Amino acid sequence: QVQLQESGPGLVKASETLSLTCSVSGYSISSGYQWGWIRQSPGRGLDWIAIIYHSGSTYNPSLKSRVTISMDRSRNQFSLNLTSVTAADTAVYFCARLGSIWHYYFDSWGQGNLVTVSS
Amino acid sequence: QSALTQPPSASGSPGQSVTISCTGTSSDLGSYNSVSWYQQHPGKAPKLMIYEVTKRPSGVPDRFSGSKSGNTASLTVSGLQTEDEADYYCSSYAGSNNLVFGTGTKVTV
């Protein structure tokens, strides 16, 4: 059974770069599927951030200029970088597995990592 | 890309049914059979409950069912149980490697 675990700082200063890593266990990310990041601002809904495929990546248009998603197959991890953060980027960040490249649903999720942007 | 529209809240008594709507546009939800539903308890990660409009992942009770008509999808929870009290989010593929989530509905049992 696949398990995902986010890791990274809980506090980031405004204008700096937010970096998170998702460690995957129980499944080799090299074997297939796609992987993504989703965030949830306090008291609000879900927003997708980025998805990485074996042949590339796709980003939420509203964040595209500030986001990079990458994969480290040797460590069975994938990562998120979000530059020039502001208070609006304060959120719980989830990593997840995309269950289908055709239907875009996330079938396994990490527990989430709260990131607070401080001024 | 605008979020899919869901009612902020819905409620029902134990044993009753509740239906949550999720409205999009002809550019997203209306164009694809790629609607999914997630359940989220407070402080927890979302859990996939329905995918591809009507399919249930293994382990999800058949009390949960999904449907779609035009630009609106629906999630019905039959035989409500106290553990069904949670936030529910819909999601849809929106074309061009893009997806969109719903605004979320708090279900009270």
Tab-separated table of C-alpha atoms in Angstrom:
chain	number	residue	atom	x	y	z
A	1	GLN	CA	0.000	0.000	0.000
A	2	VAL	CA	1.488	3.305	-1.068
A	3	GLN	CA	2.169	5.901	1.614
A	4	LEU	CA	3.206	9.512	1.148
A	5	GLN	CA	4.836	11.816	3.691
A	6	GLU	CA	5.537	15.507	3.284
A	7	SER	CA	8.540	17.129	4.894
A	8	GLY	CA	9.840	20.654	5.027
A	9	PRO	CA	9.915	23.800	7.132
A	10	GLY	CA	6.798	24.924	8.890
A	11	LEU	CA	7.791	28.585	8.697
A	12	VAL	CA	9.056	30.523	5.700
A	13	LYS	CA	9.809	34.221	5.487
A	14	ALA	CA	8.012	36.370	2.984
A	15	SER	CA	9.802	36.763	-0.381
A	16	GLU	CA	11.784	33.552	0.191
A	17	THR	CA	11.359	30.129	-1.397
A	18	LEU	CA	9.165	27.404	0.052
A	19	SER	CA	10.614	23.926	-0.472
A	20	LEU	CA	8.814	20.697	0.348
A	21	THR	CA	9.611	17.048	-0.271
A	22	CYS	CA	7.270	14.101	-0.521
A	23	SER	CA	8.703	10.706	0.379
A	24	VAL	CA	6.883	7.760	-1.135
A	25	SER	CA	6.928	4.279	0.374
A	26	GLY	CA	5.290	1.051	-0.708
A	27	TYR	CA	5.594	1.936	-4.383
A	28	SER	CA	8.408	2.929	-6.730
A	29	ILE	CA	7.644	6.261	-8.358
A	30	SER	CA	9.643	5.038	-11.347
A	31	SER	CA	7.099	2.304	-11.969
A	32	GLY	CA	4.324	4.543	-13.133
A	33	TYR	CA	1.605	6.947	-12.015
A	34	GLN	CA	1.967	10.665	-11.724
A	35	TRP	CA	2.473	12.709	-8.581
A	36	GLY	CA	1.269	16.087	-7.454
A	37	TRP	CA	0.957	18.834	-4.887
A	38	ILE	CA	-2.252	20.381	-3.586
A	39	ARG	CA	-2.670	23.062	-0.936
A	40	GLN	CA	-5.428	24.223	1.379
A	41	SER	CA	-5.381	27.687	2.878
A	42	PRO	CA	-6.718	27.964	6.439
A	43	GLY	CA	-10.469	27.496	6.455
A	44	ARG	CA	-10.623	27.309	2.691
A	45	GLY	CA	-10.873	24.809	-0.120
A	46	LEU	CA	-8.364	22.812	-2.114
A	47	ASP	CA	-6.141	24.200	-4.872
A	48	TRP	CA	-3.946	22.058	-7.064
A	49	ILE	CA	-0.429	23.325	-7.547
A	50	ALA	CA	1.502	21.001	-9.820
A	51	ILE	CA	1.664	17.501	-11.264
A	52	ILE	CA	4.750	15.703	-12.488
A	53	TYR	CA	4.681	13.020	-15.162
A	54	HIS	CA	7.515	10.871	-16.337
A	55	SER	CA	7.742	13.068	-19.436
A	56	GLY	CA	7.141	16.480	-17.957
A	57	SER	CA	5.002	18.510	-15.613
A	58	THR	CA	1.970	20.746	-15.500
A	59	TYR	CA	1.184	23.673	-13.249
A	60	ASN	CA	-1.826	25.591	-12.042
A	61	PRO	CA	-1.812	28.644	-14.329
A	62	SER	CA	-2.250	30.949	-11.346
A	63	LEU	CA	1.009	29.722	-9.788
A	64	LYS	CA	2.973	28.656	-12.834
A	65	SER	CA	5.461	31.519	-12.767
A	66	ARG	CA	6.585	30.682	-9.220
A	67	VAL	CA	6.407	26.873	-9.037
A	68	THR	CA	8.737	24.032	-9.900
A	69	ILE	CA	8.030	20.357	-9.305
A	70	SER	CA	10.766	17.762	-9.607
A	71	MET	CA	11.334	14.069	-9.047
A	72	ASP	CA	14.256	12.156	-7.490
A	73	ARG	CA	13.777	8.556	-8.535
A	74	SER	CA	16.842	7.361	-6.627
A	75	ARG	CA	15.295	8.534	-3.352
A	76	ASN	CA	11.713	7.755	-4.348
A	77	GLN	CA	10.782	11.362	-3.662
A	78	PHE	CA	9.333	14.339	-5.453
A	79	SER	CA	9.609	17.966	-4.462
A	80	LEU	CA	7.978	21.366	-4.719
A	81	ASN	CA	9.605	24.794	-4.872
A	82	LEU	CA	7.469	27.924	-4.616
A	83	THR	CA	9.347	31.199	-4.964
A	84	SER	CA	8.614	34.715	-3.703
A	85	VAL	CA	6.101	33.591	-1.116
A	86	THR	CA	3.627	35.925	0.553
A	87	ALA	CA	1.121	35.519	3.361
A	88	ALA	CA	-1.334	34.233	0.760
A	89	ASP	CA	0.828	31.124	0.391
A	90	THR	CA	0.211	30.122	4.006
A	91	ALA	CA	-1.502	26.757	3.735
A	92	VAL	CA	-1.399	23.052	4.415
A	93	TYR	CA	0.481	21.478	1.537
A	94	PHE	CA	-0.434	17.935	0.549
A	95	CYS	CA	1.406	15.602	-1.776
A	96	ALA	CA	-0.638	12.973	-3.574
A	97	ARG	CA	-0.636	10.310	-6.249
A	98	LEU	CA	-2.608	10.937	-9.421
A	99	GLY	CA	-4.704	7.822	-9.930
A	100	SER	CA	-5.265	8.397	-13.626
A	101	ILE	CA	-3.593	10.628	-16.190
A	102	TRP	CA	-6.845	10.571	-18.137
A	103	HIS	CA	-9.228	11.488	-15.357
A	104	TYR	CA	-7.096	13.494	-12.952
A	105	TYR	CA	-8.080	12.240	-9.528
A	106	PHE	CA	-5.796	11.796	-6.538
A	107	ASP	CA	-6.131	8.354	-4.962
A	108	SER	CA	-3.514	8.528	-2.198
A	109	TRP	CA	-2.581	11.525	-0.086
A	110	GLY	CA	0.038	12.492	2.451
A	111	GLN	CA	-1.076	13.807	5.826
A	112	GLY	CA	-0.184	17.396	4.949
A	113	ASN	CA	2.459	19.910	5.995
A	114	LEU	CA	1.388	23.273	7.390
A	115	VAL	CA	3.535	26.098	6.059
A	116	THR	CA	3.185	29.567	7.521
A	117	VAL	CA	4.660	32.560	5.734
A	118	SER	CA	5.904	35.199	8.131
A	119	SER	CA	6.679	38.802	7.464
B	1	GLN	CA	-10.029	28.920	-13.880
B	2	SER	CA	-12.941	29.361	-11.469
B	3	ALA	CA	-13.694	26.847	-8.751
B	4	LEU	CA	-16.628	24.519	-9.184
B	5	THR	CA	-19.638	25.685	-7.193
B	6	GLN	CA	-20.905	23.637	-4.252
B	7	PRO	CA	-23.425	24.556	-1.548
B	8	PRO	CA	-21.629	25.590	1.645
B	9	SER	CA	-23.552	23.157	3.780
B	10	ALA	CA	-25.898	20.192	3.752
B	11	SER	CA	-27.393	18.116	6.521
B	12	GLY	CA	-29.427	15.051	7.282
B	13	SER	CA	-30.383	12.799	10.126
B	14	PRO	CA	-28.838	9.375	10.641
B	15	GLY	CA	-30.296	6.937	8.146
B	16	GLN	CA	-31.434	9.646	5.774
B	17	SER	CA	-29.859	10.656	2.469
B	18	VAL	CA	-28.093	13.841	1.463
B	19	THR	CA	-27.159	14.984	-2.023
B	20	ILE	CA	-24.447	17.525	-2.760
B	21	SER	CA	-24.290	19.333	-6.075
B	22	CYS	CA	-21.189	20.495	-7.922
B	23	THR	CA	-21.667	22.920	-10.796
B	24	GLY	CA	-19.109	23.777	-13.412
B	25	THR	CA	-19.161	24.910	-17.004
B	26	SER	CA	-19.193	23.377	-20.446
B	27	SER	CA	-15.422	23.913	-20.536
B	28	ASP	CA	-14.668	21.767	-17.527
B	29	LEU	CA	-17.140	19.510	-15.754
B	30	GLY	CA	-19.560	19.429	-18.653
B	31	SER	CA	-16.938	18.271	-21.143
B	32	TYR	CA	-15.366	15.361	-19.284
B	33	ASN	CA	-16.466	12.283	-17.369
B	34	SER	CA	-13.684	13.027	-14.929
B	35	VAL	CA	-15.500	14.119	-11.798
B	36	SER	CA	-14.148	12.958	-8.467
B	37	TRP	CA	-15.297	13.481	-4.892
B	38	TYR	CA	-13.225	13.710	-1.726
B	39	GLN	CA	-14.166	13.445	1.940
B	40	GLN	CA	-12.147	15.419	4.457
B	41	HIS	CA	-12.452	15.173	8.205
B	42	PRO	CA	-11.059	18.042	10.308
B	43	GLY	CA	-7.292	18.051	10.398
B	44	LYS	CA	-7.051	15.113	8.014
B	45	ALA	CA	-6.078	14.633	4.400
B	46	PRO	CA	-8.800	14.342	1.771
B	47	LYS	CA	-9.906	10.807	0.919
B	48	LEU	CA	-11.043	9.789	-2.538
B	49	MET	CA	-14.672	8.629	-2.432
B	50	ILE	CA	-15.776	8.705	-6.084
B	51	TYR	CA	-13.831	8.909	-9.341
B	52	GLU	CA	-14.795	9.003	-13.002
B	53	VAL	CA	-18.239	10.307	-11.976
B	54	THR	CA	-19.622	7.034	-10.584
B	55	LYS	CA	-16.798	4.679	-9.571
B	56	ARG	CA	-15.961	3.881	-5.964
B	57	PRO	CA	-12.450	2.977	-4.813
B	58	SER	CA	-12.064	-0.261	-2.940
B	59	GLY	CA	-13.218	0.121	0.640
B	60	VAL	CA	-15.630	2.995	0.078
B	61	PRO	CA	-19.152	1.965	1.147
B	62	ASP	CA	-21.776	1.679	-1.538
B	63	ARG	CA	-23.778	4.251	0.406
B	64	PHE	CA	-21.758	6.767	-1.583
B	65	SER	CA	-22.781	7.268	-5.192
B	66	GLY	CA	-22.069	9.798	-7.902
B	67	SER	CA	-23.806	11.066	-10.998
B	68	LYS	CA	-23.569	13.806	-13.584
B	69	SER	CA	-25.950	15.673	-15.840
B	70	GLY	CA	-24.755	18.428	-18.088
B	71	ASN	CA	-22.563	20.830	-16.156
B	72	THR	CA	-23.606	19.541	-12.729
B	73	ALA	CA	-22.376	16.528	-10.813
B	74	SER	CA	-23.865	15.148	-7.625
B	75	LEU	CA	-22.727	13.051	-4.691
B	76	THR	CA	-25.391	11.182	-2.749
B	77	VAL	CA	-24.772	9.681	0.649
B	78	SER	CA	-27.504	7.248	1.603
B	79	GLY	CA	-28.110	5.839	5.045
B	80	LEU	CA	-26.193	8.650	6.691
B	81	GLN	CA	-23.924	7.695	9.543
B	82	THR	CA	-22.293	9.956	12.090
B	83	GLU	CA	-18.876	9.271	10.604
B	84	ASP	CA	-20.060	10.761	7.306
B	85	GLU	CA	-19.976	14.195	8.916
B	86	ALA	CA	-17.143	15.890	7.061
B	87	ASP	CA	-16.289	18.340	4.307
B	88	TYR	CA	-16.773	17.117	0.767
B	89	TYR	CA	-15.015	18.463	-2.315
B	90	CYS	CA	-15.670	17.730	-5.941
B	91	SER	CA	-13.046	17.988	-8.653
B	92	SER	CA	-13.014	17.812	-12.408
B	93	TYR	CA	-10.515	17.641	-15.219
B	94	ALA	CA	-10.684	20.980	-17.029
B	95	GLY	CA	-8.718	20.281	-20.177
B	96	SER	CA	-5.180	21.222	-21.173
B	97	ASN	CA	-3.662	19.276	-18.271
B	98	ASN	CA	-5.633	21.384	-15.828
B	99	LEU	CA	-8.047	20.489	-13.076
B	100	VAL	CA	-10.350	22.373	-10.790
B	101	PHE	CA	-11.705	21.700	-7.301
B	102	GLY	CA	-15.064	22.645	-5.887
B	103	THR	CA	-15.677	25.167	-3.133
B	104	GLY	CA	-16.507	22.462	-0.622
B	105	THR	CA	-19.610	21.408	1.301
B	106	LYS	CA	-19.819	20.783	5.023
B	107	VAL	CA	-22.113	17.857	5.711
B	108	THR	CA	-23.673	17.701	9.150
B	109	VAL	CA	-25.290	14.532	10.423
